[in-house]
Amino acid sequence: MDNAVQPVKIPHTLIEDALALLFGTLMVSFGVMLLKSAGALTGSTAGIAFLISYKTPLSFGVAFFLINLPFYWLAARRMGRAFTLKTFSAVGLVSLFSQLHPLFIHFSALDPFYATLFGNVIMGIGFIVLFRHKASLGGINILALWLQDRYGIRAGKLQMAVDTCVVLASLFVVSLPMLAASIAGAVILNLIIAMNHRPGRYFV
């Protein structure tokens, strides 16, 4: 066992990081569009942005971008300049793409429950792409990743607890069926993160 070959760490290139930010944010923003079309929501800072967009003239993209501004200080202080820059870029791209998708895609028939669950699946996969390239979508994601790196607290478990609280706070904003669908979707999203993003699972 002493002679076992240790895996060689091969860092991602700049092009790989850029493409990951592009593809990851496209997936997340498409999931956001599905949830928005269904009249549902999710947890974390995205859930807060949904609530604001439902109750004010602000769009989801604008609300999401503004909510994340205070969290960059923690990201820069605790997670490093590269992480902060990638996260700022990812948040900006999700905000932009969430505004652009409806210009190209329209649904004539959409089952709200299916759209909510599938939208969260797509968002969960997009999150994993971003996390694997040392980026996040700000807010609770920054806090969750920092606590995982610092104290070993699983990011998915923390986000699941916070997301459930955010979704429950929306009781007076969405209908009970959509609230149930939103909670189920948030659980699915965070299960995807919990199963695929944990310390020591990957080497790069």
Short mmCIF file of C-alpha atoms in Angstrom, two decimals:
data_model
loop_
_atom_site.label_atom_id
_atom_site.label_comp_id
_atom_site.label_asym_id
_atom_site.label_seq_id
_atom_site.Cartn_x
_atom_site.Cartn_y
_atom_site.Cartn_z
CA MET A 1 0.00 0.00 0.00
CA ASP A 2 2.94 2.33 0.63
CA ASN A 3 3.86 2.15 -3.05
CA ALA A 4 0.41 3.08 -4.26
CA VAL A 5 0.48 5.71 -6.95
CA GLN A 6 -1.05 8.98 -5.80
CA PRO A 7 -3.41 10.71 -8.24
CA VAL A 8 -1.85 13.62 -10.07
CA LYS A 9 -3.71 16.87 -9.62
CA ILE A 10 -4.33 18.53 -12.98
CA PRO A 11 -5.76 22.01 -12.49
CA HIS A 12 -8.42 23.32 -14.81
CA THR A 13 -7.23 25.65 -17.53
CA LEU A 14 -8.56 29.18 -17.97
CA ILE A 15 -10.56 28.07 -21.01
CA GLU A 16 -12.06 25.15 -19.09
CA ASP A 17 -13.08 27.47 -16.25
CA ALA A 18 -14.63 29.94 -18.70
CA LEU A 19 -16.62 27.23 -20.48
CA ALA A 20 -17.74 25.78 -17.15
CA LEU A 21 -19.02 29.19 -16.07
CA LEU A 22 -20.87 29.53 -19.37
CA PHE A 23 -22.45 26.06 -19.37
CA GLY A 24 -23.16 26.00 -15.64
CA THR A 25 -24.91 29.37 -15.65
CA LEU A 26 -26.87 28.48 -18.78
CA MET A 27 -28.23 25.40 -17.01
CA VAL A 28 -29.03 27.23 -13.78
CA SER A 29 -30.72 30.12 -15.58
CA PHE A 30 -32.78 27.72 -17.69
CA GLY A 31 -33.94 26.01 -14.51
CA VAL A 32 -34.81 29.45 -13.13
CA MET A 33 -36.92 30.15 -16.20
CA LEU A 34 -38.82 26.88 -15.72
CA LEU A 35 -39.55 27.72 -12.09
CA LYS A 36 -40.58 31.26 -12.99
CA SER A 37 -42.90 29.99 -15.72
CA ALA A 38 -44.47 27.54 -13.28
CA GLY A 39 -44.98 30.22 -10.63
CA ALA A 40 -42.75 28.30 -8.24
CA LEU A 41 -39.58 29.18 -6.40
CA THR A 42 -36.59 27.66 -4.71
CA GLY A 43 -34.45 28.40 -1.68
CA SER A 44 -31.27 30.34 -0.93
CA THR A 45 -30.67 33.78 -2.43
CA ALA A 46 -32.41 32.68 -5.63
CA GLY A 47 -35.55 32.01 -3.59
CA ILE A 48 -35.39 35.49 -2.09
CA ALA A 49 -34.99 36.91 -5.60
CA PHE A 50 -38.08 34.96 -6.71
CA LEU A 51 -40.09 36.40 -3.83
CA ILE A 52 -38.98 39.93 -4.71
CA SER A 53 -39.79 39.43 -8.39
CA TYR A 54 -43.27 38.16 -7.53
CA LYS A 55 -44.06 41.09 -5.23
CA THR A 56 -42.22 44.03 -6.82
CA PRO A 57 -41.58 45.39 -10.34
CA LEU A 58 -37.99 44.09 -10.17
CA SER A 59 -37.19 41.14 -12.41
CA PHE A 60 -35.55 38.02 -11.01
CA GLY A 61 -32.25 38.84 -12.72
CA VAL A 62 -31.99 42.33 -11.22
CA ALA A 63 -33.08 41.18 -7.76
CA PHE A 64 -30.68 38.23 -7.81
CA PHE A 65 -27.74 40.42 -8.79
CA LEU A 66 -28.46 43.03 -6.12
CA ILE A 67 -29.00 40.53 -3.30
CA ASN A 68 -25.60 38.98 -3.89
CA LEU A 69 -23.63 42.22 -3.63
CA PRO A 70 -23.05 42.09 0.17
CA PHE A 71 -21.70 38.52 0.02
CA TYR A 72 -18.70 39.33 -2.16
CA TRP A 73 -16.91 40.79 0.85
CA LEU A 74 -17.01 37.40 2.59
CA ALA A 75 -15.99 35.67 -0.62
CA ALA A 76 -12.98 37.96 -1.13
CA ARG A 77 -11.94 37.75 2.53
CA ARG A 78 -12.38 34.03 3.06
CA MET A 79 -12.41 32.29 -0.33
CA GLY A 80 -9.84 34.25 -2.34
CA ARG A 81 -9.78 36.61 -5.29
CA ALA A 82 -10.16 33.94 -7.98
CA PHE A 83 -13.24 32.42 -6.32
CA THR A 84 -14.78 35.87 -5.88
CA LEU A 85 -14.19 36.83 -9.51
CA LYS A 86 -15.66 33.55 -10.77
CA THR A 87 -18.66 33.91 -8.48
CA PHE A 88 -19.28 37.51 -9.52
CA SER A 89 -19.13 36.40 -13.16
CA ALA A 90 -21.46 33.46 -12.53
CA VAL A 91 -24.03 35.63 -10.74
CA GLY A 92 -23.88 38.19 -13.52
CA LEU A 93 -24.34 35.52 -16.21
CA VAL A 94 -27.30 33.90 -14.45
CA SER A 95 -28.89 37.32 -14.04
CA LEU A 96 -28.34 38.04 -17.74
CA PHE A 97 -29.38 34.64 -19.10
CA SER A 98 -32.53 34.57 -16.97
CA GLN A 99 -33.55 37.74 -18.82
CA LEU A 100 -32.60 36.37 -22.24
CA HIS A 101 -34.12 32.86 -22.17
CA PRO A 102 -37.75 34.09 -22.34
CA LEU A 103 -36.89 36.01 -25.51
CA PHE A 104 -36.14 32.75 -27.32
CA ILE A 105 -38.26 30.12 -25.56
CA HIS A 106 -42.02 30.16 -24.96
CA PHE A 107 -44.14 27.38 -23.47
CA SER A 108 -47.66 26.86 -24.81
CA ALA A 109 -48.28 24.06 -22.31
CA LEU A 110 -46.33 23.52 -19.11
CA ASP A 111 -47.16 21.28 -16.18
CA PRO A 112 -46.18 23.38 -13.12
CA PHE A 113 -45.27 20.44 -10.89
CA TYR A 114 -43.10 18.77 -13.54
CA ALA A 115 -41.46 22.08 -14.49
CA THR A 116 -40.62 22.79 -10.84
CA LEU A 117 -39.02 19.40 -10.22
CA PHE A 118 -37.17 19.26 -13.54
CA GLY A 119 -36.06 22.86 -13.19
CA ASN A 120 -34.43 22.05 -9.86
CA VAL A 121 -32.69 19.02 -11.36
CA ILE A 122 -31.20 21.22 -14.08
CA MET A 123 -30.19 23.83 -11.52
CA GLY A 124 -28.55 21.19 -9.32
CA ILE A 125 -26.41 19.92 -12.21
CA GLY A 126 -25.46 23.50 -13.07
CA PHE A 127 -24.41 24.11 -9.46
CA ILE A 128 -22.14 21.06 -9.53
CA VAL A 129 -20.45 22.31 -12.70
CA LEU A 130 -19.78 25.66 -11.01
CA PHE A 131 -18.64 24.12 -7.72
CA ARG A 132 -16.19 21.81 -9.50
CA HIS A 133 -14.57 24.88 -11.02
CA LYS A 134 -14.31 26.76 -7.72
CA ALA A 135 -17.24 29.08 -8.36
CA SER A 136 -20.66 29.54 -6.83
CA LEU A 137 -23.77 31.64 -7.23
CA GLY A 138 -23.13 33.81 -4.22
CA GLY A 139 -25.18 34.31 -1.10
CA ILE A 140 -25.81 31.14 0.86
CA ASN A 141 -23.64 29.23 -1.62
CA ILE A 142 -20.63 31.26 -0.54
CA LEU A 143 -21.40 30.69 3.13
CA ALA A 144 -22.02 26.97 2.59
CA LEU A 145 -18.81 26.42 0.63
CA TRP A 146 -16.77 28.39 3.16
CA LEU A 147 -18.17 26.39 6.09
CA GLN A 148 -17.50 23.15 4.20
CA ASP A 149 -13.89 24.07 3.47
CA ARG A 150 -13.30 25.48 6.96
CA TYR A 151 -15.23 23.11 9.22
CA GLY A 152 -16.17 20.14 7.04
CA ILE A 153 -19.90 20.91 7.17
CA ARG A 154 -21.50 19.46 4.04
CA ALA A 155 -22.62 22.25 1.73
CA GLY A 156 -25.73 20.37 0.64
CA LYS A 157 -26.98 19.81 4.19
CA LEU A 158 -26.59 23.45 5.19
CA GLN A 159 -28.25 24.65 2.01
CA MET A 160 -31.11 22.21 2.48
CA ALA A 161 -31.85 23.64 5.92
CA VAL A 162 -31.66 27.25 4.72
CA ASP A 163 -33.62 26.55 1.54
CA THR A 164 -36.44 24.88 3.44
CA CYS A 165 -36.78 27.98 5.63
CA VAL A 166 -36.86 30.27 2.60
CA VAL A 167 -39.46 28.16 0.81
CA LEU A 168 -41.67 27.99 3.92
CA ALA A 169 -41.47 31.78 4.19
CA SER A 170 -43.17 31.94 0.78
CA LEU A 171 -46.39 30.45 2.15
CA PHE A 172 -48.29 33.68 1.49
CA VAL A 173 -46.83 34.18 -1.99
CA VAL A 174 -47.53 30.93 -3.84
CA SER A 175 -50.35 28.41 -3.67
CA LEU A 176 -50.12 25.36 -1.41
CA PRO A 177 -49.65 22.92 -4.35
CA MET A 178 -46.82 25.05 -5.75
CA LEU A 179 -45.34 25.41 -2.27
CA ALA A 180 -45.27 21.61 -1.98
CA ALA A 181 -43.68 21.34 -5.41
CA SER A 182 -41.14 24.03 -4.52
CA ILE A 183 -40.14 22.22 -1.31
CA ALA A 184 -39.79 18.93 -3.19
CA GLY A 185 -37.71 20.66 -5.84
CA ALA A 186 -35.43 22.26 -3.25
CA VAL A 187 -34.88 18.85 -1.63
CA ILE A 188 -34.00 17.31 -5.00
CA LEU A 189 -31.60 20.16 -5.84
CA ASN A 190 -29.75 19.83 -2.55
CA LEU A 191 -29.63 16.05 -2.70
CA ILE A 192 -27.85 16.40 -6.04
CA ILE A 193 -25.34 18.76 -4.43
CA ALA A 194 -24.93 16.61 -1.30
CA MET A 195 -24.28 13.46 -3.35
CA ASN A 196 -21.87 15.03 -5.82
CA HIS A 197 -19.99 17.72 -3.92
CA ARG A 198 -18.18 16.73 -0.75
CA PRO A 199 -14.60 17.13 0.59
CA GLY A 200 -12.13 14.55 -0.71
CA ARG A 201 -14.35 13.18 -3.46
CA TYR A 202 -12.45 14.91 -6.26
CA PHE A 203 -8.79 15.81 -6.64
CA VAL A 204 -9.17 18.98 -8.75
#
